[in-house]
């Protein structure tokens, strides 16, 4: 088998899980998470899509191939939530308290939605951009949500007041992301 063209690795916040996703040219991408205890890899959970860890390391969530959101319990490996059907989700990110998910929506990646994990509903007005969004990040207190756009700007939203707080100029190119 050919080597993947791109591999992303990420430890869970508690260091007990190791996530890897693999991207190949002309082949279906893959992802997996391994239990990591006492310096050794243990049980492996294969995933059908790319995922991110919850802040408490109990859950992993991601955009499923059908554009919905899948949330998995790591202890059991079971999918415990499946929502956002028909929304066209392409990426998700847990809010620092772990109660919300920010999601970049397809087909054009110009819209961000914020979902309540408990109710599975959108909880703030959608944030719409003129150009595609390439990444999002929450502030540590979960109040601010930043979105890097292909228009070479970073938009910072006050999530609590549902308004644009500031626009940062100078984000000049797409590149590698290291987390």
JSON list of C-alpha atoms in Angstrom, two decimals:
[
{"chain": "A", "resi": 1, "resn": "UNK", "atom": "CA", "xyz": [0.00, 0.00, 0.00]},
{"chain": "A", "resi": 2, "resn": "UNK", "atom": "CA", "xyz": [1.23, 3.51, -0.74]},
{"chain": "A", "resi": 3, "resn": "UNK", "atom": "CA", "xyz": [2.00, 5.79, 2.19]},
{"chain": "A", "resi": 4, "resn": "UNK", "atom": "CA", "xyz": [-0.59, 8.48, 2.96]},
{"chain": "A", "resi": 5, "resn": "UNK", "atom": "CA", "xyz": [0.12, 11.96, 1.60]},
{"chain": "A", "resi": 6, "resn": "UNK", "atom": "CA", "xyz": [-0.85, 13.58, 4.90]},
{"chain": "A", "resi": 7, "resn": "UNK", "atom": "CA", "xyz": [-1.09, 12.35, 8.50]},
{"chain": "A", "resi": 8, "resn": "UNK", "atom": "CA", "xyz": [-2.45, 14.34, 11.45]},
{"chain": "A", "resi": 9, "resn": "UNK", "atom": "CA", "xyz": [-1.78, 13.25, 15.03]},
{"chain": "A", "resi": 10, "resn": "UNK", "atom": "CA", "xyz": [-3.39, 14.58, 18.19]},
{"chain": "A", "resi": 11, "resn": "UNK", "atom": "CA", "xyz": [-3.37, 13.46, 21.85]},
{"chain": "A", "resi": 12, "resn": "UNK", "atom": "CA", "xyz": [-6.52, 13.83, 23.94]},
{"chain": "A", "resi": 13, "resn": "UNK", "atom": "CA", "xyz": [-6.32, 16.59, 26.59]},
{"chain": "A", "resi": 14, "resn": "UNK", "atom": "CA", "xyz": [-5.79, 13.94, 29.31]},
{"chain": "A", "resi": 15, "resn": "UNK", "atom": "CA", "xyz": [-3.10, 12.15, 27.27]},
{"chain": "A", "resi": 16, "resn": "UNK", "atom": "CA", "xyz": [-4.98, 8.82, 27.37]},
{"chain": "A", "resi": 17, "resn": "UNK", "atom": "CA", "xyz": [-5.93, 8.67, 23.67]},
{"chain": "A", "resi": 18, "resn": "UNK", "atom": "CA", "xyz": [-3.99, 9.19, 20.43]},
{"chain": "A", "resi": 19, "resn": "UNK", "atom": "CA", "xyz": [-5.92, 10.23, 17.32]},
{"chain": "A", "resi": 20, "resn": "UNK", "atom": "CA", "xyz": [-4.61, 9.87, 13.76]},
{"chain": "A", "resi": 21, "resn": "UNK", "atom": "CA", "xyz": [-6.16, 10.71, 10.43]},
{"chain": "A", "resi": 22, "resn": "UNK", "atom": "CA", "xyz": [-4.72, 9.71, 7.08]},
{"chain": "A", "resi": 23, "resn": "UNK", "atom": "CA", "xyz": [-5.26, 11.34, 3.70]},
{"chain": "A", "resi": 24, "resn": "UNK", "atom": "CA", "xyz": [-4.36, 9.70, 0.41]},
{"chain": "A", "resi": 25, "resn": "UNK", "atom": "CA", "xyz": [-4.60, 10.98, -3.14]},
{"chain": "A", "resi": 26, "resn": "UNK", "atom": "CA", "xyz": [-7.27, 9.08, -5.06]},
{"chain": "A", "resi": 27, "resn": "UNK", "atom": "CA", "xyz": [-8.25, 6.97, -2.06]},
{"chain": "A", "resi": 28, "resn": "UNK", "atom": "CA", "xyz": [-10.76, 7.24, 0.78]},
{"chain": "A", "resi": 29, "resn": "UNK", "atom": "CA", "xyz": [-9.37, 9.01, 3.85]},
{"chain": "A", "resi": 30, "resn": "UNK", "atom": "CA", "xyz": [-9.29, 7.19, 7.20]},
{"chain": "A", "resi": 31, "resn": "UNK", "atom": "CA", "xyz": [-9.14, 7.99, 10.91]},
{"chain": "A", "resi": 32, "resn": "UNK", "atom": "CA", "xyz": [-8.61, 6.07, 14.13]},
{"chain": "A", "resi": 33, "resn": "UNK", "atom": "CA", "xyz": [-8.12, 6.67, 17.83]},
{"chain": "A", "resi": 34, "resn": "UNK", "atom": "CA", "xyz": [-6.06, 4.45, 20.14]},
{"chain": "A", "resi": 35, "resn": "UNK", "atom": "CA", "xyz": [-6.18, 4.12, 23.87]},
{"chain": "A", "resi": 36, "resn": "UNK", "atom": "CA", "xyz": [-2.74, 5.11, 25.15]},
{"chain": "A", "resi": 37, "resn": "UNK", "atom": "CA", "xyz": [-1.94, 3.83, 28.65]},
{"chain": "A", "resi": 38, "resn": "UNK", "atom": "CA", "xyz": [1.38, 3.45, 30.42]},
{"chain": "A", "resi": 39, "resn": "UNK", "atom": "CA", "xyz": [3.26, 4.39, 27.25]},
{"chain": "A", "resi": 40, "resn": "UNK", "atom": "CA", "xyz": [1.64, 1.64, 25.16]},
{"chain": "A", "resi": 41, "resn": "UNK", "atom": "CA", "xyz": [-1.02, 1.69, 22.48]},
{"chain": "A", "resi": 42, "resn": "UNK", "atom": "CA", "xyz": [-4.09, -0.30, 23.42]},
{"chain": "A", "resi": 43, "resn": "UNK", "atom": "CA", "xyz": [-7.59, -0.64, 22.02]},
{"chain": "A", "resi": 44, "resn": "UNK", "atom": "CA", "xyz": [-8.20, 0.95, 18.60]},
{"chain": "A", "resi": 45, "resn": "UNK", "atom": "CA", "xyz": [-11.45, 2.59, 17.43]},
{"chain": "A", "resi": 46, "resn": "UNK", "atom": "CA", "xyz": [-11.77, 3.02, 13.65]},
{"chain": "A", "resi": 47, "resn": "UNK", "atom": "CA", "xyz": [-13.70, 6.12, 12.61]},
{"chain": "A", "resi": 48, "resn": "UNK", "atom": "CA", "xyz": [-15.42, 6.89, 9.33]},
{"chain": "A", "resi": 49, "resn": "UNK", "atom": "CA", "xyz": [-14.43, 10.57, 9.46]},
{"chain": "A", "resi": 50, "resn": "UNK", "atom": "CA", "xyz": [-12.01, 13.09, 10.96]},
{"chain": "A", "resi": 51, "resn": "UNK", "atom": "CA", "xyz": [-12.67, 14.01, 14.61]},
{"chain": "A", "resi": 52, "resn": "UNK", "atom": "CA", "xyz": [-11.70, 16.25, 17.53]},
{"chain": "A", "resi": 53, "resn": "UNK", "atom": "CA", "xyz": [-11.57, 15.48, 21.27]},
{"chain": "A", "resi": 54, "resn": "UNK", "atom": "CA", "xyz": [-13.85, 17.01, 23.86]},
{"chain": "A", "resi": 55, "resn": "UNK", "atom": "CA", "xyz": [-12.03, 19.06, 26.52]},
{"chain": "A", "resi": 56, "resn": "UNK", "atom": "CA", "xyz": [-12.69, 16.35, 29.16]},
{"chain": "A", "resi": 57, "resn": "UNK", "atom": "CA", "xyz": [-11.40, 13.59, 26.82]},
{"chain": "A", "resi": 58, "resn": "UNK", "atom": "CA", "xyz": [-14.61, 11.57, 27.21]},
{"chain": "A", "resi": 59, "resn": "UNK", "atom": "CA", "xyz": [-15.94, 12.22, 23.68]},
{"chain": "A", "resi": 60, "resn": "UNK", "atom": "CA", "xyz": [-14.75, 12.60, 20.12]},
{"chain": "A", "resi": 61, "resn": "UNK", "atom": "CA", "xyz": [-16.82, 14.31, 17.42]},
{"chain": "A", "resi": 62, "resn": "UNK", "atom": "CA", "xyz": [-16.60, 15.01, 13.72]},
{"chain": "A", "resi": 63, "resn": "UNK", "atom": "CA", "xyz": [-18.37, 15.64, 10.45]},
{"chain": "A", "resi": 64, "resn": "UNK", "atom": "CA", "xyz": [-19.66, 12.38, 9.00]},
{"chain": "A", "resi": 65, "resn": "UNK", "atom": "CA", "xyz": [-19.42, 11.72, 5.24]},
{"chain": "A", "resi": 66, "resn": "UNK", "atom": "CA", "xyz": [-23.15, 12.59, 4.88]},
{"chain": "A", "resi": 67, "resn": "UNK", "atom": "CA", "xyz": [-22.55, 16.10, 6.32]},
{"chain": "A", "resi": 68, "resn": "UNK", "atom": "CA", "xyz": [-24.04, 15.38, 9.75]},
{"chain": "A", "resi": 69, "resn": "UNK", "atom": "CA", "xyz": [-22.25, 15.32, 13.14]},
{"chain": "A", "resi": 70, "resn": "UNK", "atom": "CA", "xyz": [-21.27, 12.10, 14.90]},
{"chain": "A", "resi": 71, "resn": "UNK", "atom": "CA", "xyz": [-20.34, 12.11, 18.60]},
{"chain": "A", "resi": 72, "resn": "UNK", "atom": "CA", "xyz": [-18.66, 9.04, 20.08]},
{"chain": "A", "resi": 73, "resn": "UNK", "atom": "CA", "xyz": [-18.04, 7.99, 23.66]},
{"chain": "A", "resi": 74, "resn": "UNK", "atom": "CA", "xyz": [-14.41, 6.93, 23.89]},
{"chain": "A", "resi": 75, "resn": "UNK", "atom": "CA", "xyz": [-14.84, 4.52, 26.81]},
{"chain": "A", "resi": 76, "resn": "UNK", "atom": "CA", "xyz": [-17.24, 2.33, 24.81]},
{"chain": "A", "resi": 77, "resn": "UNK", "atom": "CA", "xyz": [-16.35, 3.32, 21.24]},
{"chain": "A", "resi": 78, "resn": "UNK", "atom": "CA", "xyz": [-20.12, 3.80, 20.58]},
{"chain": "A", "resi": 79, "resn": "UNK", "atom": "CA", "xyz": [-21.68, 6.63, 18.65]},
{"chain": "A", "resi": 80, "resn": "UNK", "atom": "CA", "xyz": [-23.93, 8.33, 21.23]},
{"chain": "A", "resi": 81, "resn": "UNK", "atom": "CA", "xyz": [-25.24, 11.24, 19.15]},
{"chain": "A", "resi": 82, "resn": "UNK", "atom": "CA", "xyz": [-25.94, 11.82, 15.48]},
{"chain": "A", "resi": 83, "resn": "UNK", "atom": "CA", "xyz": [-27.38, 15.20, 14.52]},
{"chain": "A", "resi": 84, "resn": "UNK", "atom": "CA", "xyz": [-27.18, 18.05, 12.05]},
{"chain": "A", "resi": 85, "resn": "UNK", "atom": "CA", "xyz": [-28.54, 15.88, 9.25]},
{"chain": "A", "resi": 86, "resn": "UNK", "atom": "CA", "xyz": [-28.84, 17.90, 6.04]},
{"chain": "A", "resi": 87, "resn": "UNK", "atom": "CA", "xyz": [-26.69, 20.75, 7.43]},
{"chain": "A", "resi": 88, "resn": "UNK", "atom": "CA", "xyz": [-23.61, 19.94, 5.33]},
{"chain": "A", "resi": 89, "resn": "UNK", "atom": "CA", "xyz": [-21.11, 19.98, 8.20]},
{"chain": "A", "resi": 90, "resn": "UNK", "atom": "CA", "xyz": [-17.46, 19.76, 7.11]},
{"chain": "A", "resi": 91, "resn": "UNK", "atom": "CA", "xyz": [-15.51, 20.46, 10.35]},
{"chain": "A", "resi": 92, "resn": "UNK", "atom": "CA", "xyz": [-16.35, 20.71, 14.05]},
{"chain": "A", "resi": 93, "resn": "UNK", "atom": "CA", "xyz": [-14.64, 22.03, 17.18]},
{"chain": "A", "resi": 94, "resn": "UNK", "atom": "CA", "xyz": [-15.69, 21.65, 20.82]},
{"chain": "A", "resi": 95, "resn": "UNK", "atom": "CA", "xyz": [-16.17, 24.80, 22.87]},
{"chain": "A", "resi": 96, "resn": "UNK", "atom": "CA", "xyz": [-13.80, 24.73, 25.89]},
{"chain": "A", "resi": 97, "resn": "UNK", "atom": "CA", "xyz": [-16.57, 23.79, 28.37]},
{"chain": "A", "resi": 98, "resn": "UNK", "atom": "CA", "xyz": [-17.50, 20.91, 26.04]},
{"chain": "A", "resi": 99, "resn": "UNK", "atom": "CA", "xyz": [-21.20, 21.87, 25.82]},
{"chain": "A", "resi": 100, "resn": "UNK", "atom": "CA", "xyz": [-21.17, 23.32, 22.29]},
{"chain": "A", "resi": 101, "resn": "UNK", "atom": "CA", "xyz": [-19.72, 22.52, 18.88]},
{"chain": "A", "resi": 102, "resn": "UNK", "atom": "CA", "xyz": [-18.76, 25.09, 16.24]},
{"chain": "A", "resi": 103, "resn": "UNK", "atom": "CA", "xyz": [-19.24, 23.67, 12.74]},
{"chain": "A", "resi": 104, "resn": "UNK", "atom": "CA", "xyz": [-18.10, 24.88, 9.33]},
{"chain": "A", "resi": 105, "resn": "UNK", "atom": "CA", "xyz": [-20.84, 24.14, 6.80]},
{"chain": "A", "resi": 106, "resn": "UNK", "atom": "CA", "xyz": [-20.62, 22.96, 3.18]},
{"chain": "A", "resi": 107, "resn": "UNK", "atom": "CA", "xyz": [-21.01, 23.22, 0.28]},
{"chain": "A", "resi": 108, "resn": "UNK", "atom": "CA", "xyz": [-18.97, 26.41, 0.17]},
{"chain": "A", "resi": 109, "resn": "UNK", "atom": "CA", "xyz": [-17.54, 26.51, 3.75]},
{"chain": "A", "resi": 110, "resn": "UNK", "atom": "CA", "xyz": [-18.69, 30.13, 4.14]},
{"chain": "A", "resi": 111, "resn": "UNK", "atom": "CA", "xyz": [-20.99, 29.54, 7.11]},
{"chain": "A", "resi": 112, "resn": "UNK", "atom": "CA", "xyz": [-20.37, 28.64, 10.77]},
{"chain": "A", "resi": 113, "resn": "UNK", "atom": "CA", "xyz": [-23.08, 27.18, 12.99]},
{"chain": "A", "resi": 114, "resn": "UNK", "atom": "CA", "xyz": [-22.89, 26.61, 16.75]},
{"chain": "A", "resi": 115, "resn": "UNK", "atom": "CA", "xyz": [-24.73, 23.56, 18.13]},
{"chain": "A", "resi": 116, "resn": "UNK", "atom": "CA", "xyz": [-25.70, 22.77, 21.72]},
{"chain": "A", "resi": 117, "resn": "UNK", "atom": "CA", "xyz": [-24.43, 19.24, 22.39]},
{"chain": "A", "resi": 118, "resn": "UNK", "atom": "CA", "xyz": [-27.29, 18.38, 24.76]},
{"chain": "A", "resi": 119, "resn": "UNK", "atom": "CA", "xyz": [-30.22, 19.57, 22.62]},
{"chain": "A", "resi": 120, "resn": "UNK", "atom": "CA", "xyz": [-28.45, 19.04, 19.25]},
{"chain": "A", "resi": 121, "resn": "UNK", "atom": "CA", "xyz": [-29.91, 22.39, 18.07]},
{"chain": "A", "resi": 122, "resn": "UNK", "atom": "CA", "xyz": [-28.26, 25.48, 16.58]},
{"chain": "A", "resi": 123, "resn": "UNK", "atom": "CA", "xyz": [-28.10, 28.05, 19.38]},
{"chain": "A", "resi": 124, "resn": "UNK", "atom": "CA", "xyz": [-26.85, 31.29, 17.80]},
{"chain": "A", "resi": 125, "resn": "UNK", "atom": "CA", "xyz": [-27.50, 32.92, 14.43]},
{"chain": "A", "resi": 126, "resn": "UNK", "atom": "CA", "xyz": [-25.25, 31.50, 11.74]},
{"chain": "A", "resi": 127, "resn": "UNK", "atom": "CA", "xyz": [-22.04, 33.40, 11.03]},
{"chain": "A", "resi": 128, "resn": "UNK", "atom": "CA", "xyz": [-21.78, 33.94, 7.25]},
{"chain": "A", "resi": 129, "resn": "UNK", "atom": "CA", "xyz": [-18.62, 34.94, 5.37]},
{"chain": "A", "resi": 130, "resn": "UNK", "atom": "CA", "xyz": [-17.91, 36.23, 1.85]},
{"chain": "A", "resi": 131, "resn": "UNK", "atom": "CA", "xyz": [-15.07, 33.72, 1.38]},
{"chain": "A", "resi": 132, "resn": "UNK", "atom": "CA", "xyz": [-14.56, 30.13, 2.62]},
{"chain": "A", "resi": 133, "resn": "UNK", "atom": "CA", "xyz": [-13.56, 29.58, 6.24]},
{"chain": "A", "resi": 134, "resn": "UNK", "atom": "CA", "xyz": [-10.46, 27.42, 6.68]},
{"chain": "A", "resi": 135, "resn": "UNK", "atom": "CA", "xyz": [-10.36, 27.01, 10.47]},
{"chain": "A", "resi": 136, "resn": "UNK", "atom": "CA", "xyz": [-12.06, 28.08, 13.70]},
{"chain": "A", "resi": 137, "resn": "UNK", "atom": "CA", "xyz": [-10.83, 28.47, 17.28]},
{"chain": "A", "resi": 138, "resn": "UNK", "atom": "CA", "xyz": [-12.53, 29.16, 20.62]},
{"chain": "A", "resi": 139, "resn": "UNK", "atom": "CA", "xyz": [-11.10, 31.43, 23.31]},
{"chain": "A", "resi": 140, "resn": "UNK", "atom": "CA", "xyz": [-10.33, 29.66, 26.58]},
{"chain": "A", "resi": 141, "resn": "UNK", "atom": "CA", "xyz": [-13.53, 30.94, 28.24]},
{"chain": "A", "resi": 142, "resn": "UNK", "atom": "CA", "xyz": [-15.68, 30.00, 25.23]},
{"chain": "A", "resi": 143, "resn": "UNK", "atom": "CA", "xyz": [-16.94, 33.56, 24.77]},
{"chain": "A", "resi": 144, "resn": "UNK", "atom": "CA", "xyz": [-15.09, 34.31, 21.54]},
{"chain": "A", "resi": 145, "resn": "UNK", "atom": "CA", "xyz": [-15.03, 32.30, 18.32]},
{"chain": "A", "resi": 146, "resn": "UNK", "atom": "CA", "xyz": [-12.37, 33.14, 15.72]},
{"chain": "A", "resi": 147, "resn": "UNK", "atom": "CA", "xyz": [-12.68, 32.18, 12.05]},
{"chain": "A", "resi": 148, "resn": "UNK", "atom": "CA", "xyz": [-9.80, 32.30, 9.56]},
{"chain": "A", "resi": 149, "resn": "UNK", "atom": "CA", "xyz": [-11.08, 33.00, 6.07]},
{"chain": "A", "resi": 150, "resn": "UNK", "atom": "CA", "xyz": [-9.59, 32.72, 2.60]},
{"chain": "A", "resi": 151, "resn": "UNK", "atom": "CA", "xyz": [-10.07, 36.51, 2.30]},
{"chain": "A", "resi": 152, "resn": "UNK", "atom": "CA", "xyz": [-6.89, 36.77, 4.43]},
{"chain": "A", "resi": 153, "resn": "UNK", "atom": "CA", "xyz": [-8.76, 38.01, 7.51]},
{"chain": "A", "resi": 154, "resn": "UNK", "atom": "CA", "xyz": [-9.53, 36.51, 10.89]},
{"chain": "A", "resi": 155, "resn": "UNK", "atom": "CA", "xyz": [-13.02, 37.33, 12.18]},
{"chain": "A", "resi": 156, "resn": "UNK", "atom": "CA", "xyz": [-13.54, 37.28, 15.95]},
{"chain": "A", "resi": 157, "resn": "UNK", "atom": "CA", "xyz": [-17.13, 36.86, 17.12]},
{"chain": "A", "resi": 158, "resn": "UNK", "atom": "CA", "xyz": [-18.56, 37.45, 20.56]},
{"chain": "A", "resi": 159, "resn": "UNK", "atom": "CA", "xyz": [-20.56, 34.25, 20.83]},
{"chain": "A", "resi": 160, "resn": "UNK", "atom": "CA", "xyz": [-22.55, 35.42, 23.85]},
{"chain": "A", "resi": 161, "resn": "UNK", "atom": "CA", "xyz": [-23.75, 38.64, 22.18]},
{"chain": "A", "resi": 162, "resn": "UNK", "atom": "CA", "xyz": [-23.90, 37.06, 18.69]},
{"chain": "A", "resi": 163, "resn": "UNK", "atom": "CA", "xyz": [-21.95, 39.85, 17.06]},
{"chain": "A", "resi": 164, "resn": "UNK", "atom": "CA", "xyz": [-18.70, 40.46, 15.21]},
{"chain": "A", "resi": 165, "resn": "UNK", "atom": "CA", "xyz": [-16.20, 41.87, 17.69]},
{"chain": "A", "resi": 166, "resn": "UNK", "atom": "CA", "xyz": [-13.18, 42.50, 15.46]},
{"chain": "A", "resi": 167, "resn": "UNK", "atom": "CA", "xyz": [-11.51, 41.72, 12.16]},
{"chain": "A", "resi": 168, "resn": "UNK", "atom": "CA", "xyz": [-7.79, 40.99, 12.14]},
{"chain": "A", "resi": 169, "resn": "UNK", "atom": "CA", "xyz": [-5.87, 41.85, 8.98]},
{"chain": "A", "resi": 170, "resn": "UNK", "atom": "CA", "xyz": [-2.65, 40.18, 7.95]},
{"chain": "A", "resi": 171, "resn": "UNK", "atom": "CA", "xyz": [-3.62, 36.51, 7.92]},
{"chain": "A", "resi": 172, "resn": "UNK", "atom": "CA", "xyz": [-1.85, 36.11, 4.60]},
{"chain": "A", "resi": 173, "resn": "UNK", "atom": "CA", "xyz": [-1.78, 32.52, 3.45]},
{"chain": "A", "resi": 174, "resn": "UNK", "atom": "CA", "xyz": [-2.94, 29.00, 3.95]},
{"chain": "A", "resi": 175, "resn": "UNK", "atom": "CA", "xyz": [-0.38, 26.73, 5.56]},
{"chain": "A", "resi": 176, "resn": "UNK", "atom": "CA", "xyz": [0.26, 23.92, 7.99]},
{"chain": "A", "resi": 177, "resn": "UNK", "atom": "CA", "xyz": [-1.68, 23.63, 11.22]},
{"chain": "A", "resi": 178, "resn": "UNK", "atom": "CA", "xyz": [0.12, 22.26, 14.26]},
{"chain": "A", "resi": 179, "resn": "UNK", "atom": "CA", "xyz": [-1.95, 21.53, 17.37]}
]
